[in-house]
PDB file of C-alpha atoms in Angstrom:
ATOM      1  CA  LEU V  17      -6.317  24.615   9.545  1.00 33.00           C
ATOM      2  CA  LEU V  18      -6.869  20.899  10.197  1.00 33.00           C
ATOM      3  CA  ILE V  19      -8.326  18.712   7.466  1.00 32.00           C
ATOM      4  CA  LEU V  20      -9.537  15.110   7.696  1.00 33.00           C
ATOM      5  CA  ALA V  21      -9.694  13.014   4.505  1.00 31.00           C
ATOM      6  CA  ILE V  22     -10.703   9.504   3.532  1.00 30.00           C
ATOM      7  CA  ALA V  23      -8.717   8.075   0.601  1.00 31.00           C
ATOM      8  CA  ALA V  24      -8.588   4.899  -1.446  1.00 31.00           C
ATOM      9  CA  VAL V  25      -5.500   3.604  -3.262  1.00 34.00           C
ATOM     10  CA  PHE V  26      -5.746   1.167  -6.170  1.00 33.00           C
ATOM     11  CA  PRO V  27      -4.852  -1.547  -7.287  1.00 44.00           C
ATOM     12  CA  ALA V  28      -4.147  -2.730  -3.761  1.00 51.00           C
ATOM     13  CA  THR V  29      -7.699  -1.891  -2.644  1.00 58.00           C
ATOM     14  CA  SER V  30      -6.485   0.095   0.347  1.00 61.00           C
ATOM     15  CA  HIS V  31      -8.823   1.992   2.619  1.00 65.00           C
ATOM     16  CA  ALA V  32      -7.202   4.630   4.784  1.00 66.00           C
ATOM     17  CA  GLU V  33      -7.846   7.623   6.956  1.00 71.00           C
ATOM     18  CA  ASP V  34      -5.730  10.709   6.247  1.00 71.00           C
ATOM     19  CA  VAL V  35      -5.011  13.458   8.724  1.00 77.00           C
ATOM     20  CA  ASN V  36      -3.811  16.597   6.959  1.00 74.00           C
ATOM     21  CA  LEU V  37      -2.084  19.437   8.771  1.00 76.00           C
ATOM     22  CA  GLN V  38      -1.814  22.791   6.995  1.00 77.00           C
ATOM     23  CA  LEU V  39       1.559  24.123   8.229  1.00 82.00           C
ATOM     24  CA  ASP V  40       1.059  27.552   6.656  1.00 84.00           C
ATOM     25  CA  LYS V  41      -0.627  28.968   3.514  1.00 82.00           C
ATOM     26  CA  LYS V  42       1.690  27.034   1.156  1.00 89.00           C
ATOM     27  CA  ASN V  43       2.841  23.888   3.007  1.00 91.00           C
ATOM     28  CA  SER V  44       0.901  20.861   4.222  1.00 89.00           C
ATOM     29  CA  VAL V  45       1.658  17.391   5.590  1.00 91.00           C
ATOM     30  CA  ALA V  46      -0.623  14.354   5.462  1.00 88.00           C
ATOM     31  CA  LEU V  47      -0.321  11.107   7.431  1.00 90.00           C
ATOM     32  CA  ARG V  48      -2.243   8.045   6.265  1.00 86.00           C
ATOM     33  CA  LEU V  49      -3.110   4.862   8.162  1.00 89.00           C
ATOM     34  CA  GLY V  50      -5.328   2.048   6.986  1.00 88.00           C
ATOM     35  CA  MET V  51      -5.643  -1.487   5.665  1.00 87.00           C
ATOM     36  CA  ASN V  52      -4.849  -2.899   2.258  1.00 83.00           C
ATOM     37  CA  GLN V  53      -5.660  -6.091   0.398  1.00 81.00           C
ATOM     38  CA  THR V  54      -3.567  -7.196  -2.550  1.00 78.00           C
ATOM     39  CA  LEU V  55      -5.312  -8.097  -5.799  1.00 79.00           C
ATOM     40  CA  THR V  56      -2.398 -10.112  -7.182  1.00 80.00           C
ATOM     41  CA  GLU V  57      -1.951 -13.883  -7.145  1.00 82.00           C
ATOM     42  CA  ILE V  58       1.004 -16.237  -6.893  1.00 83.00           C
ATOM     43  CA  GLU V  59       1.101 -19.503  -8.830  1.00 85.00           C
ATOM     44  CA  GLY V  60       2.498 -22.899  -7.825  1.00 84.00           C
ATOM     45  CA  SER V  61       0.561 -26.163  -8.197  1.00 85.00           C
ATOM     46  CA  ALA V  62      -2.466 -23.834  -8.183  1.00 85.00           C
ATOM     47  CA  LYS V  63      -3.088 -20.086  -7.869  1.00 87.00           C
ATOM     48  CA  ASP V  64      -3.713 -18.339  -4.552  1.00 86.00           C
ATOM     49  CA  LYS V  65      -3.702 -14.776  -3.234  1.00 84.00           C
ATOM     50  CA  ASN V  66      -0.356 -13.066  -2.684  1.00 81.00           C
ATOM     51  CA  GLY V  67      -0.966 -12.498   1.051  1.00 84.00           C
ATOM     52  CA  ASN V  68      -3.880 -11.407   3.227  1.00 86.00           C
ATOM     53  CA  ALA V  69      -4.987  -7.961   4.344  1.00 87.00           C
ATOM     54  CA  GLY V  70      -2.195  -5.913   5.864  1.00 90.00           C
ATOM     55  CA  LEU V  71      -1.374  -2.509   7.300  1.00 90.00           C
ATOM     56  CA  MET V  72      -0.908   0.590   5.150  1.00 90.00           C
ATOM     57  CA  PHE V  73       1.027   3.650   6.326  1.00 92.00           C
ATOM     58  CA  GLY V  74       1.925   6.703   4.300  1.00 92.00           C
ATOM     59  CA  ALA V  75       3.011  10.321   4.504  1.00 94.00           C
ATOM     60  CA  GLU V  76       2.922  13.206   2.046  1.00 93.00           C
ATOM     61  CA  TYR V  77       4.303  16.725   1.924  1.00 95.00           C
ATOM     62  CA  PHE V  78       2.764  19.276  -0.464  1.00 94.00           C
ATOM     63  CA  ARG V  79       3.772  22.809  -1.391  1.00 95.00           C
ATOM     64  CA  SER V  80       1.058  24.902  -3.009  1.00 92.00           C
ATOM     65  CA  VAL V  81       2.146  26.430  -6.337  1.00 94.00           C
ATOM     66  CA  HIS V  82      -1.381  27.648  -7.188  1.00 90.00           C
ATOM     67  CA  PRO V  83      -4.533  27.923  -5.034  1.00 86.00           C
ATOM     68  CA  ASN V  84      -5.801  24.662  -6.597  1.00 90.00           C
ATOM     69  CA  PHE V  85      -2.552  22.772  -7.277  1.00 93.00           C
ATOM     70  CA  GLY V  86       0.357  21.534  -5.189  1.00 94.00           C
ATOM     71  CA  ILE V  87       3.479  19.469  -5.780  1.00 97.00           C
ATOM     72  CA  GLY V  88       5.203  17.284  -3.246  1.00 96.00           C
ATOM     73  CA  LEU V  89       6.763  14.042  -2.107  1.00 97.00           C
ATOM     74  CA  GLY V  90       5.193  10.976  -0.565  1.00 95.00           C
ATOM     75  CA  PHE V  91       5.838   7.467   0.585  1.00 93.00           C
ATOM     76  CA  ASP V  92       3.605   4.496   1.254  1.00 91.00           C
ATOM     77  CA  LEU V  93       4.342   1.227   3.029  1.00 92.00           C
ATOM     78  CA  LEU V  94       1.844  -1.545   2.273  1.00 89.00           C
ATOM     79  CA  THR V  95       2.281  -4.825   4.131  1.00 91.00           C
ATOM     80  CA  ARG V  96       0.626  -8.075   3.142  1.00 89.00           C
ATOM     81  CA  GLY V  97      -0.465 -10.256   6.034  1.00 88.00           C
ATOM     82  CA  GLU V  98       0.503 -13.910   6.083  1.00 92.00           C
ATOM     83  CA  ARG V  99      -1.763 -16.119   3.987  1.00 91.00           C
ATOM     84  CA  ASN V 100      -1.797 -19.862   4.676  1.00 91.00           C
ATOM     85  CA  SER V 101      -2.496 -21.885   1.553  1.00 91.00           C
ATOM     86  CA  ALA V 102      -3.222 -25.595   1.234  1.00 90.00           C
ATOM     87  CA  VAL V 103      -3.442 -25.369  -2.583  1.00 90.00           C
ATOM     88  CA  LEU V 104      -0.449 -23.287  -3.643  1.00 88.00           C
ATOM     89  CA  ILE V 105       1.999 -26.216  -3.462  1.00 89.00           C
ATOM     90  CA  GLN V 106       0.446 -29.663  -3.546  1.00 91.00           C
ATOM     91  CA  ASN V 107       0.484 -31.647  -0.242  1.00 93.00           C
ATOM     92  CA  THR V 108       1.990 -28.761   1.773  1.00 94.00           C
ATOM     93  CA  ASN V 109       0.891 -25.872   3.940  1.00 94.00           C
ATOM     94  CA  THR V 110       2.478 -22.740   2.483  1.00 93.00           C
ATOM     95  CA  THR V 111       2.570 -19.288   4.086  1.00 94.00           C
ATOM     96  CA  VAL V 112       2.916 -16.271   1.763  1.00 92.00           C
ATOM     97  CA  SER V 113       3.675 -12.696   2.894  1.00 92.00           C
ATOM     98  CA  GLY V 114       5.425  -9.527   1.742  1.00 91.00           C
ATOM     99  CA  GLN V 115       5.400  -5.758   1.576  1.00 92.00           C
ATOM    100  CA  THR V 116       5.756  -2.831  -0.820  1.00 91.00           C
ATOM    101  CA  LEU V 117       7.447   0.529  -0.193  1.00 93.00           C
ATOM    102  CA  ALA V 118       6.887   3.344  -2.711  1.00 93.00           C
ATOM    103  CA  VAL V 119       8.553   6.773  -2.827  1.00 96.00           C
ATOM    104  CA  LEU V 120       6.812   9.202  -5.197  1.00 95.00           C
ATOM    105  CA  VAL V 121       6.849  12.714  -6.628  1.00 97.00           C
ATOM    106  CA  LEU V 122       3.233  13.895  -6.395  1.00 96.00           C
ATOM    107  CA  GLY V 123       0.836  16.430  -7.859  1.00 96.00           C
ATOM    108  CA  LYS V 124      -2.472  17.314  -6.204  1.00 94.00           C
ATOM    109  CA  PHE V 125      -5.401  19.139  -7.803  1.00 94.00           C
ATOM    110  CA  MET V 126      -8.057  20.330  -5.349  1.00 87.00           C
ATOM    111  CA  ILE V 127     -11.113  22.531  -5.143  1.00 81.00           C
ATOM    112  CA  THR V 128     -10.446  24.661  -2.067  1.00 74.00           C
ATOM    113  CA  GLU V 129     -13.779  26.430  -1.624  1.00 76.00           C
ATOM    114  CA  GLY V 130     -16.245  25.323   1.040  1.00 77.00           C
ATOM    115  CA  LYS V 131     -16.070  22.757   3.852  1.00 79.00           C
ATOM    116  CA  LEU V 132     -16.019  19.751   1.444  1.00 84.00           C
ATOM    117  CA  GLN V 133     -12.966  19.964  -0.815  1.00 83.00           C
ATOM    118  CA  PRO V 134     -12.670  17.234  -3.513  1.00 90.00           C
ATOM    119  CA  PHE V 135      -9.163  16.353  -4.699  1.00 90.00           C
ATOM    120  CA  ILE V 136      -7.229  14.058  -6.993  1.00 93.00           C
ATOM    121  CA  THR V 137      -3.583  13.129  -6.434  1.00 92.00           C
ATOM    122  CA  GLY V 138      -1.255  11.446  -8.902  1.00 93.00           C
ATOM    123  CA  GLY V 139       2.396  10.568  -8.774  1.00 94.00           C
ATOM    124  CA  MET V 140       5.307   8.566 -10.053  1.00 95.00           C
ATOM    125  CA  GLY V 141       8.485   7.239  -8.517  1.00 95.00           C
ATOM    126  CA  MET V 142      10.072   3.991  -7.406  1.00 95.00           C
ATOM    127  CA  GLY V 143       8.639   1.032  -5.531  1.00 92.00           C
ATOM    128  CA  ARG V 144      10.278  -1.957  -3.879  1.00 93.00           C
ATOM    129  CA  SER V 145       8.253  -5.120  -3.270  1.00 91.00           C
ATOM    130  CA  SER V 146       9.200  -8.276  -1.396  1.00 92.00           C
ATOM    131  CA  LEU V 147       7.696 -11.746  -1.390  1.00 90.00           C
ATOM    132  CA  LYS V 148       8.311 -14.664   0.957  1.00 93.00           C
ATOM    133  CA  ALA V 149       6.831 -18.172   0.766  1.00 92.00           C
ATOM    134  CA  VAL V 150       7.544 -20.780   3.467  1.00 95.00           C
ATOM    135  CA  SER V 151       6.240 -24.341   3.144  1.00 95.00           C
ATOM    136  CA  THR V 152       5.893 -27.475   5.308  1.00 96.00           C
ATOM    137  CA  PRO V 153       4.684 -30.876   4.045  1.00 96.00           C
ATOM    138  CA  ASN V 154       1.226 -31.929   5.247  1.00 95.00           C
ATOM    139  CA  PRO V 155       1.004 -34.861   7.716  1.00 95.00           C
ATOM    140  CA  GLY V 156       1.818 -38.080   5.897  1.00 94.00           C
ATOM    141  CA  PHE V 157       3.944 -36.316   3.243  1.00 95.00           C
ATOM    142  CA  VAL V 158       7.684 -35.517   3.023  1.00 95.00           C
ATOM    143  CA  TRP V 159      10.011 -33.632   0.696  1.00 93.00           C
ATOM    144  CA  ALA V 160      10.788 -35.979  -2.219  1.00 91.00           C
ATOM    145  CA  ALA V 161      14.506 -35.098  -2.395  1.00 91.00           C
ATOM    146  CA  THR V 162      15.352 -35.640   1.310  1.00 93.00           C
ATOM    147  CA  GLY V 163      12.446 -37.519   2.892  1.00 93.00           C
ATOM    148  CA  GLY V 164      12.265 -34.774   5.566  1.00 94.00           C
ATOM    149  CA  ARG V 165       9.317 -32.796   6.942  1.00 95.00           C
ATOM    150  CA  ASP V 166      11.270 -29.624   7.708  1.00 95.00           C
ATOM    151  CA  THR V 167       9.898 -26.151   6.968  1.00 96.00           C
ATOM    152  CA  ARG V 168      11.567 -24.600   3.910  1.00 94.00           C
ATOM    153  CA  THR V 169      11.749 -21.083   2.545  1.00 95.00           C
ATOM    154  CA  LEU V 170      10.876 -21.556  -1.124  1.00 91.00           C
ATOM    155  CA  ILE V 171      10.770 -17.883  -2.146  1.00 90.00           C
ATOM    156  CA  ASP V 172      12.525 -14.946  -0.484  1.00 93.00           C
ATOM    157  CA  THR V 173      12.910 -12.214  -3.070  1.00 92.00           C
ATOM    158  CA  SER V 174      12.484  -8.493  -3.690  1.00 93.00           C
ATOM    159  CA  ASP V 175      12.598  -6.205  -6.695  1.00 92.00           C
ATOM    160  CA  THR V 176      12.554  -2.494  -7.466  1.00 94.00           C
ATOM    161  CA  ALA V 177      10.390  -1.044 -10.235  1.00 93.00           C
ATOM    162  CA  PHE V 178       8.698   2.110 -11.521  1.00 92.00           C
ATOM    163  CA  ALA V 179       5.651   3.056  -9.412  1.00 91.00           C
ATOM    164  CA  LEU V 180       2.499   5.042 -10.172  1.00 88.00           C
ATOM    165  CA  ALA V 181      -0.169   6.289  -7.771  1.00 88.00           C
ATOM    166  CA  LEU V 182      -3.648   7.707  -8.245  1.00 87.00           C
ATOM    167  CA  ARG V 183      -5.879   8.737  -5.361  1.00 84.00           C
ATOM    168  CA  GLY V 184      -9.073  10.664  -5.058  1.00 84.00           C
ATOM    169  CA  GLY V 185     -11.119  11.824  -2.148  1.00 83.00           C
ATOM    170  CA  VAL V 186     -12.801  14.633  -0.324  1.00 82.00           C
ATOM    171  CA  ASP V 187     -11.181  16.734   2.371  1.00 76.00           C
ATOM    172  CA  LEU V 188     -13.472  17.915   5.141  1.00 74.00           C
ATOM    173  CA  GLU V 189     -12.355  21.140   6.802  1.00 72.00           C
ATOM    174  CA  ILE V 190     -13.029  20.747  10.525  1.00 72.00           C
ATOM    175  CA  SER V 191     -11.251  23.831  11.897  1.00 67.00           C
ATOM    176  CA  GLU V 192      -9.465  26.967  10.715  1.00 64.00           C
TER     177      GLU V 192
END
């Protein structure tokens, strides 16, 4: 049984294609590939987006414990593309980027009758996010402390926190 699904993950406004492989009656694996756009902002002299659109990759394993419910494990890697900002730090060009990795325990409720099979997946676990901001003074400006025009890493940090996930979609059975 091969199933193709389209899923959306929030709050990162990710859009991905899932390919699900039913290993046997009780076990399935899903691989996800898509794009994501962060909704968060970073603040300096002004606010700007915390990166541009980036790649999303994920994988899930589910074991069916009931015909309509499975439990499993999953991970997602969401990268944020580099965003160049002329407003984040006054009189500089600043590049912001980062990524998030989440490892989750998941539950999946699905309606398994018919070719179209709606589902909802939820989970909790741990996530690790990183943020990097690199800045160079604009032409005609220098760093006040040194008088130089060198490129400086102003932020290079990461943190681990509790993570939640909620996804919904429709599986389309394309073969048995």
